[in-house]
Amino acid sequence: MELRDRALGAFRLASPQDKVAAVQELWLASAVLPCDCERVFAMPPAPGRPLHPELVAPALVPRRSPFTPAGHAALMHSIAHIEFNAINLALDAVWRFAGMPEAYYRDWLRVAAEEAKHFALLQAHLQTLGYSYGDFTAHDGLWTMCEATQDDVLARMALVPRTLEARGLDATPLIQAKLRKVATPAALAAVEILDTILAEEVGHVAIGNHWFQWLCQRDGVDGAAFYPDAALRYRAPSLKPPFNLVARRAAGFTEIEIASLPK
């Protein structure tokens, strides 16, 4: 079996448990698997996903207080949904875009494996609360951007890891601060899980930054000019403070990019 073909196989799996297991097995086997960088795959209409959670418009996802048990579970479910989508996003980056260096595919497979670990941690946490992934409604904003950039690897690198995932770097410390105020054993356990996720998400954004810069250099593109144009063209969400500048710097954003963030 070949690495990108197996990534597509994992992408198609609907069961979260099966998808996580397939990605973890693929990552363990990846060192000895060949990688066909030039193969173009027939594109499936969508990633494999379970019947639940029900997907609704973002405005229809209820807001709940993390200070109640159900509200805490709903918050953790929303993060688990992001991580499940992130598995598919990383797998999509592996199988979809032909003609990249082999290191690109192996980087994004590592991201998929870490996202699978994050999802498994959150699913286990939900189960300690008496819930499971799929028990709350969710929205499909992350996958919408993935579909929009399916024909443009440069736009994908600009707008998924460097925009959507970078927003997670900013949001996580704020979520952790709320959970520390809740201060229940479940909330403090969630803070520790988010510590693990945040540390590894810095690496994921760094991979996006690396390949965005590599593509700009390869194609003779001015990244500073391309980014705002792509954000407008693909209707990327606007960036809003406060920003996690320590994490953003660690993820490879330049001082010029840091200075250009909205105040």
mmCIF file of C-alpha atoms in Angstrom:
data_model
loop_
_atom_site.group_PDB
_atom_site.id
_atom_site.type_symbol
_atom_site.label_atom_id
_atom_site.label_comp_id
_atom_site.label_asym_id
_atom_site.label_seq_id
_atom_site.Cartn_x
_atom_site.Cartn_y
_atom_site.Cartn_z
ATOM 1 C CA MET A 1 0.000 0.000 0.000
ATOM 2 C CA GLU A 2 1.046 3.579 -0.695
ATOM 3 C CA LEU A 3 0.917 6.423 1.834
ATOM 4 C CA ARG A 4 -1.394 8.837 0.027
ATOM 5 C CA ASP A 5 -3.765 6.061 -1.043
ATOM 6 C CA ARG A 6 -4.087 4.909 2.556
ATOM 7 C CA ALA A 7 -4.654 8.495 3.677
ATOM 8 C CA LEU A 8 -7.574 8.684 1.255
ATOM 9 C CA GLY A 9 -8.906 5.401 2.650
ATOM 10 C CA ALA A 10 -8.845 6.839 6.182
ATOM 11 C CA PHE A 11 -10.456 10.048 4.909
ATOM 12 C CA ARG A 12 -13.423 8.039 3.592
ATOM 13 C CA LEU A 13 -14.118 6.223 6.865
ATOM 14 C CA ALA A 14 -17.297 7.430 8.586
ATOM 15 C CA SER A 15 -16.822 5.998 12.071
ATOM 16 C CA PRO A 16 -14.727 8.301 14.282
ATOM 17 C CA GLN A 17 -13.290 5.282 16.095
ATOM 18 C CA ASP A 18 -12.335 3.597 12.803
ATOM 19 C CA LYS A 19 -10.895 6.823 11.385
ATOM 20 C CA VAL A 20 -8.744 7.446 14.468
ATOM 21 C CA ALA A 21 -7.483 3.849 14.433
ATOM 22 C CA ALA A 22 -6.721 3.956 10.697
ATOM 23 C CA VAL A 23 -4.776 7.210 10.995
ATOM 24 C CA GLN A 24 -2.789 5.963 13.961
ATOM 25 C CA GLU A 25 -1.965 2.703 12.170
ATOM 26 C CA LEU A 26 -0.974 4.602 9.041
ATOM 27 C CA TRP A 27 1.297 6.917 11.006
ATOM 28 C CA LEU A 28 3.047 3.968 12.680
ATOM 29 C CA ALA A 29 3.560 2.293 9.288
ATOM 30 C CA SER A 30 4.413 5.459 7.370
ATOM 31 C CA ALA A 31 8.198 5.237 7.695
ATOM 32 C CA VAL A 32 8.289 2.132 5.489
ATOM 33 C CA LEU A 33 5.503 3.128 3.071
ATOM 34 C CA PRO A 34 6.299 4.572 -0.357
ATOM 35 C CA CYS A 35 4.779 7.922 -1.266
ATOM 36 C CA ASP A 36 3.615 8.593 -4.823
ATOM 37 C CA CYS A 37 3.832 12.380 -5.004
ATOM 38 C CA GLU A 38 2.458 12.647 -8.547
ATOM 39 C CA ARG A 39 -0.690 10.525 -8.387
ATOM 40 C CA VAL A 40 -3.976 12.376 -8.914
ATOM 41 C CA PHE A 41 -6.923 10.771 -7.130
ATOM 42 C CA ALA A 42 -10.601 10.783 -8.052
ATOM 43 C CA MET A 43 -12.172 13.142 -5.554
ATOM 44 C CA PRO A 44 -14.898 11.831 -3.236
ATOM 45 C CA PRO A 45 -17.788 14.230 -2.630
ATOM 46 C CA ALA A 46 -17.040 14.605 1.090
ATOM 47 C CA PRO A 47 -15.067 13.017 3.904
ATOM 48 C CA GLY A 48 -16.502 10.081 5.763
ATOM 49 C CA ARG A 49 -18.466 11.308 8.775
ATOM 50 C CA PRO A 50 -20.932 9.745 11.216
ATOM 51 C CA LEU A 51 -24.649 10.507 11.084
ATOM 52 C CA HIS A 52 -24.286 12.564 14.254
ATOM 53 C CA PRO A 53 -23.608 15.283 15.248
ATOM 54 C CA GLU A 54 -26.373 17.042 13.367
ATOM 55 C CA LEU A 55 -24.776 19.890 11.407
ATOM 56 C CA VAL A 56 -26.544 23.259 11.539
ATOM 57 C CA ALA A 57 -25.717 26.863 10.677
ATOM 58 C CA PRO A 58 -23.165 28.371 13.094
ATOM 59 C CA ALA A 59 -25.744 30.791 14.507
ATOM 60 C CA LEU A 60 -27.987 27.837 15.431
ATOM 61 C CA VAL A 61 -25.416 26.086 17.634
ATOM 62 C CA PRO A 62 -26.625 26.816 21.199
ATOM 63 C CA ARG A 63 -24.301 28.717 23.516
ATOM 64 C CA ARG A 64 -24.066 27.138 26.962
ATOM 65 C CA SER A 65 -22.249 28.193 30.110
ATOM 66 C CA PRO A 66 -19.168 26.102 30.957
ATOM 67 C CA PHE A 67 -20.167 26.540 34.617
ATOM 68 C CA THR A 68 -22.867 23.843 34.251
ATOM 69 C CA PRO A 69 -22.095 20.132 33.652
ATOM 70 C CA ALA A 70 -24.044 20.108 30.389
ATOM 71 C CA GLY A 71 -22.433 23.362 29.301
ATOM 72 C CA HIS A 72 -18.970 21.986 30.005
ATOM 73 C CA ALA A 73 -19.792 18.889 27.971
ATOM 74 C CA ALA A 74 -21.102 21.023 25.106
ATOM 75 C CA LEU A 75 -17.893 23.084 25.098
ATOM 76 C CA MET A 76 -15.731 19.966 25.002
ATOM 77 C CA HIS A 77 -17.953 18.543 22.265
ATOM 78 C CA SER A 78 -17.436 21.651 20.137
ATOM 79 C CA ILE A 79 -13.658 21.262 20.471
ATOM 80 C CA ALA A 80 -13.890 17.542 19.691
ATOM 81 C CA HIS A 81 -15.825 18.436 16.539
ATOM 82 C CA ILE A 82 -13.065 20.821 15.504
ATOM 83 C CA GLU A 83 -10.475 18.094 16.047
ATOM 84 C CA PHE A 84 -12.496 15.521 14.094
ATOM 85 C CA ASN A 85 -12.724 17.957 11.200
ATOM 86 C CA ALA A 86 -9.009 18.647 11.557
ATOM 87 C CA ILE A 87 -8.257 14.944 11.005
ATOM 88 C CA ASN A 88 -10.095 15.135 7.676
ATOM 89 C CA LEU A 89 -8.443 18.451 6.797
ATOM 90 C CA ALA A 90 -4.979 16.996 7.296
ATOM 91 C CA LEU A 91 -5.805 13.794 5.407
ATOM 92 C CA ASP A 92 -7.254 15.900 2.591
ATOM 93 C CA ALA A 93 -3.992 17.839 2.364
ATOM 94 C CA VAL A 94 -2.164 14.508 1.972
ATOM 95 C CA TRP A 95 -4.203 12.879 -0.788
ATOM 96 C CA ARG A 96 -5.609 15.856 -2.703
ATOM 97 C CA PHE A 97 -2.632 17.920 -3.845
ATOM 98 C CA ALA A 98 -0.260 16.158 -6.240
ATOM 99 C CA GLY A 99 3.195 17.370 -7.188
ATOM 100 C CA MET A 100 4.431 18.463 -3.763
ATOM 101 C CA PRO A 101 7.670 17.229 -2.153
ATOM 102 C CA GLU A 102 7.444 13.988 -0.209
ATOM 103 C CA ALA A 103 8.180 15.877 3.026
ATOM 104 C CA TYR A 104 4.914 17.803 2.560
ATOM 105 C CA TYR A 105 2.828 14.619 2.613
ATOM 106 C CA ARG A 106 4.651 13.208 5.616
ATOM 107 C CA ASP A 107 4.244 16.506 7.489
ATOM 108 C CA TRP A 108 0.501 16.514 6.981
ATOM 109 C CA LEU A 109 0.192 12.853 7.899
ATOM 110 C CA ARG A 110 1.887 13.691 11.204
ATOM 111 C CA VAL A 111 -0.677 16.450 11.683
ATOM 112 C CA ALA A 112 -3.488 13.968 11.009
ATOM 113 C CA ALA A 113 -2.060 11.564 13.591
ATOM 114 C CA GLU A 114 -1.844 14.281 16.232
ATOM 115 C CA GLU A 115 -5.351 15.513 15.462
ATOM 116 C CA ALA A 116 -6.563 11.927 15.875
ATOM 117 C CA LYS A 117 -4.874 11.824 19.289
ATOM 118 C CA HIS A 118 -6.555 15.101 20.256
ATOM 119 C CA PHE A 119 -9.963 13.799 19.220
ATOM 120 C CA ALA A 120 -9.432 10.582 21.183
ATOM 121 C CA LEU A 121 -8.490 12.557 24.321
ATOM 122 C CA LEU A 122 -11.615 14.705 24.022
ATOM 123 C CA GLN A 123 -13.878 11.754 23.276
ATOM 124 C CA ALA A 124 -12.564 9.953 26.370
ATOM 125 C CA HIS A 125 -13.155 13.104 28.432
ATOM 126 C CA LEU A 126 -16.713 13.411 27.122
ATOM 127 C CA GLN A 127 -17.373 9.802 28.103
ATOM 128 C CA THR A 128 -16.308 10.517 31.692
ATOM 129 C CA LEU A 129 -19.046 13.173 31.671
ATOM 130 C CA GLY A 130 -21.694 10.759 30.403
ATOM 131 C CA TYR A 131 -21.644 12.026 26.810
ATOM 132 C CA SER A 132 -20.112 11.075 23.479
ATOM 133 C CA TYR A 133 -19.188 12.774 20.232
ATOM 134 C CA GLY A 134 -22.403 13.328 18.308
ATOM 135 C CA ASP A 135 -24.578 14.155 21.312
ATOM 136 C CA PHE A 136 -24.708 17.893 20.547
ATOM 137 C CA THR A 137 -25.288 19.859 17.349
ATOM 138 C CA ALA A 138 -22.314 21.332 15.496
ATOM 139 C CA HIS A 139 -21.528 23.424 12.416
ATOM 140 C CA ASP A 140 -19.416 22.759 9.340
ATOM 141 C CA GLY A 141 -17.391 25.967 9.035
ATOM 142 C CA LEU A 142 -13.987 24.302 8.922
ATOM 143 C CA TRP A 143 -14.927 21.935 6.134
ATOM 144 C CA THR A 144 -16.516 24.758 4.135
ATOM 145 C CA MET A 145 -13.104 26.420 3.840
ATOM 146 C CA CYS A 146 -11.526 23.118 2.898
ATOM 147 C CA GLU A 147 -13.982 22.725 0.026
ATOM 148 C CA ALA A 148 -13.464 26.313 -1.104
ATOM 149 C CA THR A 149 -9.693 25.812 -1.443
ATOM 150 C CA GLN A 150 -9.769 22.333 -2.970
ATOM 151 C CA ASP A 151 -8.185 23.506 -6.230
ATOM 152 C CA ASP A 152 -5.493 25.771 -4.773
ATOM 153 C CA VAL A 153 -2.865 24.380 -2.415
ATOM 154 C CA LEU A 154 -1.427 27.852 -1.766
ATOM 155 C CA ALA A 155 -4.816 29.174 -0.673
ATOM 156 C CA ARG A 156 -5.299 26.038 1.452
ATOM 157 C CA MET A 157 -2.016 26.645 3.292
ATOM 158 C CA ALA A 158 -2.877 30.327 3.716
ATOM 159 C CA LEU A 159 -6.403 29.937 5.012
ATOM 160 C CA VAL A 160 -6.621 26.666 6.925
ATOM 161 C CA PRO A 161 -3.483 26.321 9.087
ATOM 162 C CA ARG A 162 -2.446 29.994 8.976
ATOM 163 C CA THR A 163 -5.949 31.373 9.598
ATOM 164 C CA LEU A 164 -8.450 28.885 11.010
ATOM 165 C CA GLU A 165 -5.999 26.817 13.042
ATOM 166 C CA ALA A 166 -4.100 29.923 14.121
ATOM 167 C CA ARG A 167 -7.359 31.248 15.562
ATOM 168 C CA GLY A 168 -7.317 28.176 17.776
ATOM 169 C CA LEU A 169 -3.959 29.276 19.171
ATOM 170 C CA ASP A 170 -5.624 32.543 20.190
ATOM 171 C CA ALA A 171 -8.816 30.999 21.580
ATOM 172 C CA THR A 172 -7.391 28.155 23.656
ATOM 173 C CA PRO A 173 -5.896 30.243 26.509
ATOM 174 C CA LEU A 174 -9.220 32.098 26.838
ATOM 175 C CA ILE A 175 -11.100 28.802 27.110
ATOM 176 C CA GLN A 176 -8.593 27.523 29.647
ATOM 177 C CA ALA A 177 -9.036 30.668 31.751
ATOM 178 C CA LYS A 178 -12.788 30.036 31.910
ATOM 179 C CA LEU A 179 -12.265 26.399 32.840
ATOM 180 C CA ARG A 180 -9.867 27.352 35.627
ATOM 181 C CA LYS A 181 -12.605 29.566 37.062
ATOM 182 C CA VAL A 182 -15.006 26.607 36.984
ATOM 183 C CA ALA A 183 -12.300 24.669 38.892
ATOM 184 C CA THR A 184 -14.144 21.345 39.050
ATOM 185 C CA PRO A 185 -12.064 18.185 38.566
ATOM 186 C CA ALA A 186 -13.568 17.797 35.081
ATOM 187 C CA ALA A 187 -12.751 21.387 34.151
ATOM 188 C CA LEU A 188 -9.164 21.113 35.374
ATOM 189 C CA ALA A 189 -8.757 17.819 33.487
ATOM 190 C CA ALA A 190 -9.955 19.635 30.372
ATOM 191 C CA VAL A 191 -7.338 22.362 30.932
ATOM 192 C CA GLU A 192 -4.621 19.689 30.839
ATOM 193 C CA ILE A 193 -6.010 18.202 27.627
ATOM 194 C CA LEU A 194 -6.021 21.667 26.050
ATOM 195 C CA ASP A 195 -2.384 22.149 27.125
ATOM 196 C CA THR A 196 -1.466 19.111 25.045
ATOM 197 C CA ILE A 197 -3.567 20.256 22.102
ATOM 198 C CA LEU A 198 -2.205 23.811 22.137
ATOM 199 C CA ALA A 199 1.431 22.675 22.203
ATOM 200 C CA GLU A 200 0.923 20.442 19.173
ATOM 201 C CA GLU A 201 -1.289 22.896 17.290
ATOM 202 C CA VAL A 202 1.629 25.348 17.328
ATOM 203 C CA GLY A 203 3.506 22.747 15.297
ATOM 204 C CA HIS A 204 0.593 22.331 12.897
ATOM 205 C CA VAL A 205 0.427 26.053 12.198
ATOM 206 C CA ALA A 206 4.214 26.048 11.772
ATOM 207 C CA ILE A 207 3.867 23.345 9.109
ATOM 208 C CA GLY A 208 1.288 25.502 7.335
ATOM 209 C CA ASN A 209 3.591 28.505 7.515
ATOM 210 C CA HIS A 210 6.518 26.486 6.163
ATOM 211 C CA TRP A 211 4.642 25.167 3.145
ATOM 212 C CA PHE A 212 2.948 28.494 2.465
ATOM 213 C CA GLN A 213 6.351 30.170 2.310
ATOM 214 C CA TRP A 214 7.775 27.299 0.239
ATOM 215 C CA LEU A 215 4.960 27.581 -2.297
ATOM 216 C CA CYS A 216 5.298 31.366 -2.494
ATOM 217 C CA GLN A 217 9.004 30.975 -3.230
ATOM 218 C CA ARG A 218 8.426 28.195 -5.765
ATOM 219 C CA ASP A 219 5.709 30.092 -7.623
ATOM 220 C CA GLY A 220 7.178 33.591 -7.321
ATOM 221 C CA VAL A 221 4.225 34.819 -5.266
ATOM 222 C CA ASP A 222 4.349 37.743 -2.858
ATOM 223 C CA GLY A 223 2.801 36.145 0.220
ATOM 224 C CA ALA A 224 2.049 39.481 1.878
ATOM 225 C CA ALA A 225 -0.052 40.515 -1.131
ATOM 226 C CA PHE A 226 -1.559 37.073 -1.740
ATOM 227 C CA TYR A 227 -2.881 36.515 1.775
ATOM 228 C CA PRO A 228 -5.397 39.390 2.053
ATOM 229 C CA ASP A 229 -6.575 38.767 -1.504
ATOM 230 C CA ALA A 230 -7.159 35.068 -0.783
ATOM 231 C CA ALA A 231 -8.880 35.846 2.525
ATOM 232 C CA LEU A 232 -11.291 38.146 0.693
ATOM 233 C CA ARG A 233 -11.824 35.819 -2.273
ATOM 234 C CA TYR A 234 -12.565 32.769 -0.117
ATOM 235 C CA ARG A 235 -14.427 34.696 2.610
ATOM 236 C CA ALA A 236 -12.107 33.690 5.408
ATOM 237 C CA PRO A 237 -13.183 34.761 8.896
ATOM 238 C CA SER A 238 -11.649 38.032 10.018
ATOM 239 C CA LEU A 239 -8.929 37.975 12.645
ATOM 240 C CA LYS A 240 -9.865 39.474 15.999
ATOM 241 C CA PRO A 241 -7.819 40.177 19.131
ATOM 242 C CA PRO A 242 -6.671 39.126 21.642
ATOM 243 C CA PHE A 243 -3.899 37.196 19.913
ATOM 244 C CA ASN A 244 -1.620 34.581 21.412
ATOM 245 C CA LEU A 245 1.555 36.274 20.221
ATOM 246 C CA VAL A 246 3.877 33.805 21.951
ATOM 247 C CA ALA A 247 2.237 30.873 20.155
ATOM 248 C CA ARG A 248 2.046 32.744 16.851
ATOM 249 C CA ARG A 249 5.751 33.566 16.969
ATOM 250 C CA ALA A 250 6.571 29.963 17.869
ATOM 251 C CA ALA A 251 4.480 28.859 14.865
ATOM 252 C CA GLY A 252 6.606 30.927 12.500
ATOM 253 C CA PHE A 253 4.651 34.115 11.911
ATOM 254 C CA THR A 254 7.046 36.946 11.125
ATOM 255 C CA GLU A 255 7.291 40.162 13.084
ATOM 256 C CA ILE A 256 5.831 41.964 10.065
ATOM 257 C CA GLU A 257 2.813 39.631 10.157
ATOM 258 C CA ILE A 258 2.497 40.072 13.923
ATOM 259 C CA ALA A 259 2.582 43.872 13.545
ATOM 260 C CA SER A 260 -0.139 43.741 10.867
ATOM 261 C CA LEU A 261 -2.666 41.970 13.118
ATOM 262 C CA PRO A 262 -5.711 44.137 13.902
ATOM 263 C CA LYS A 263 -5.519 45.995 17.197
#
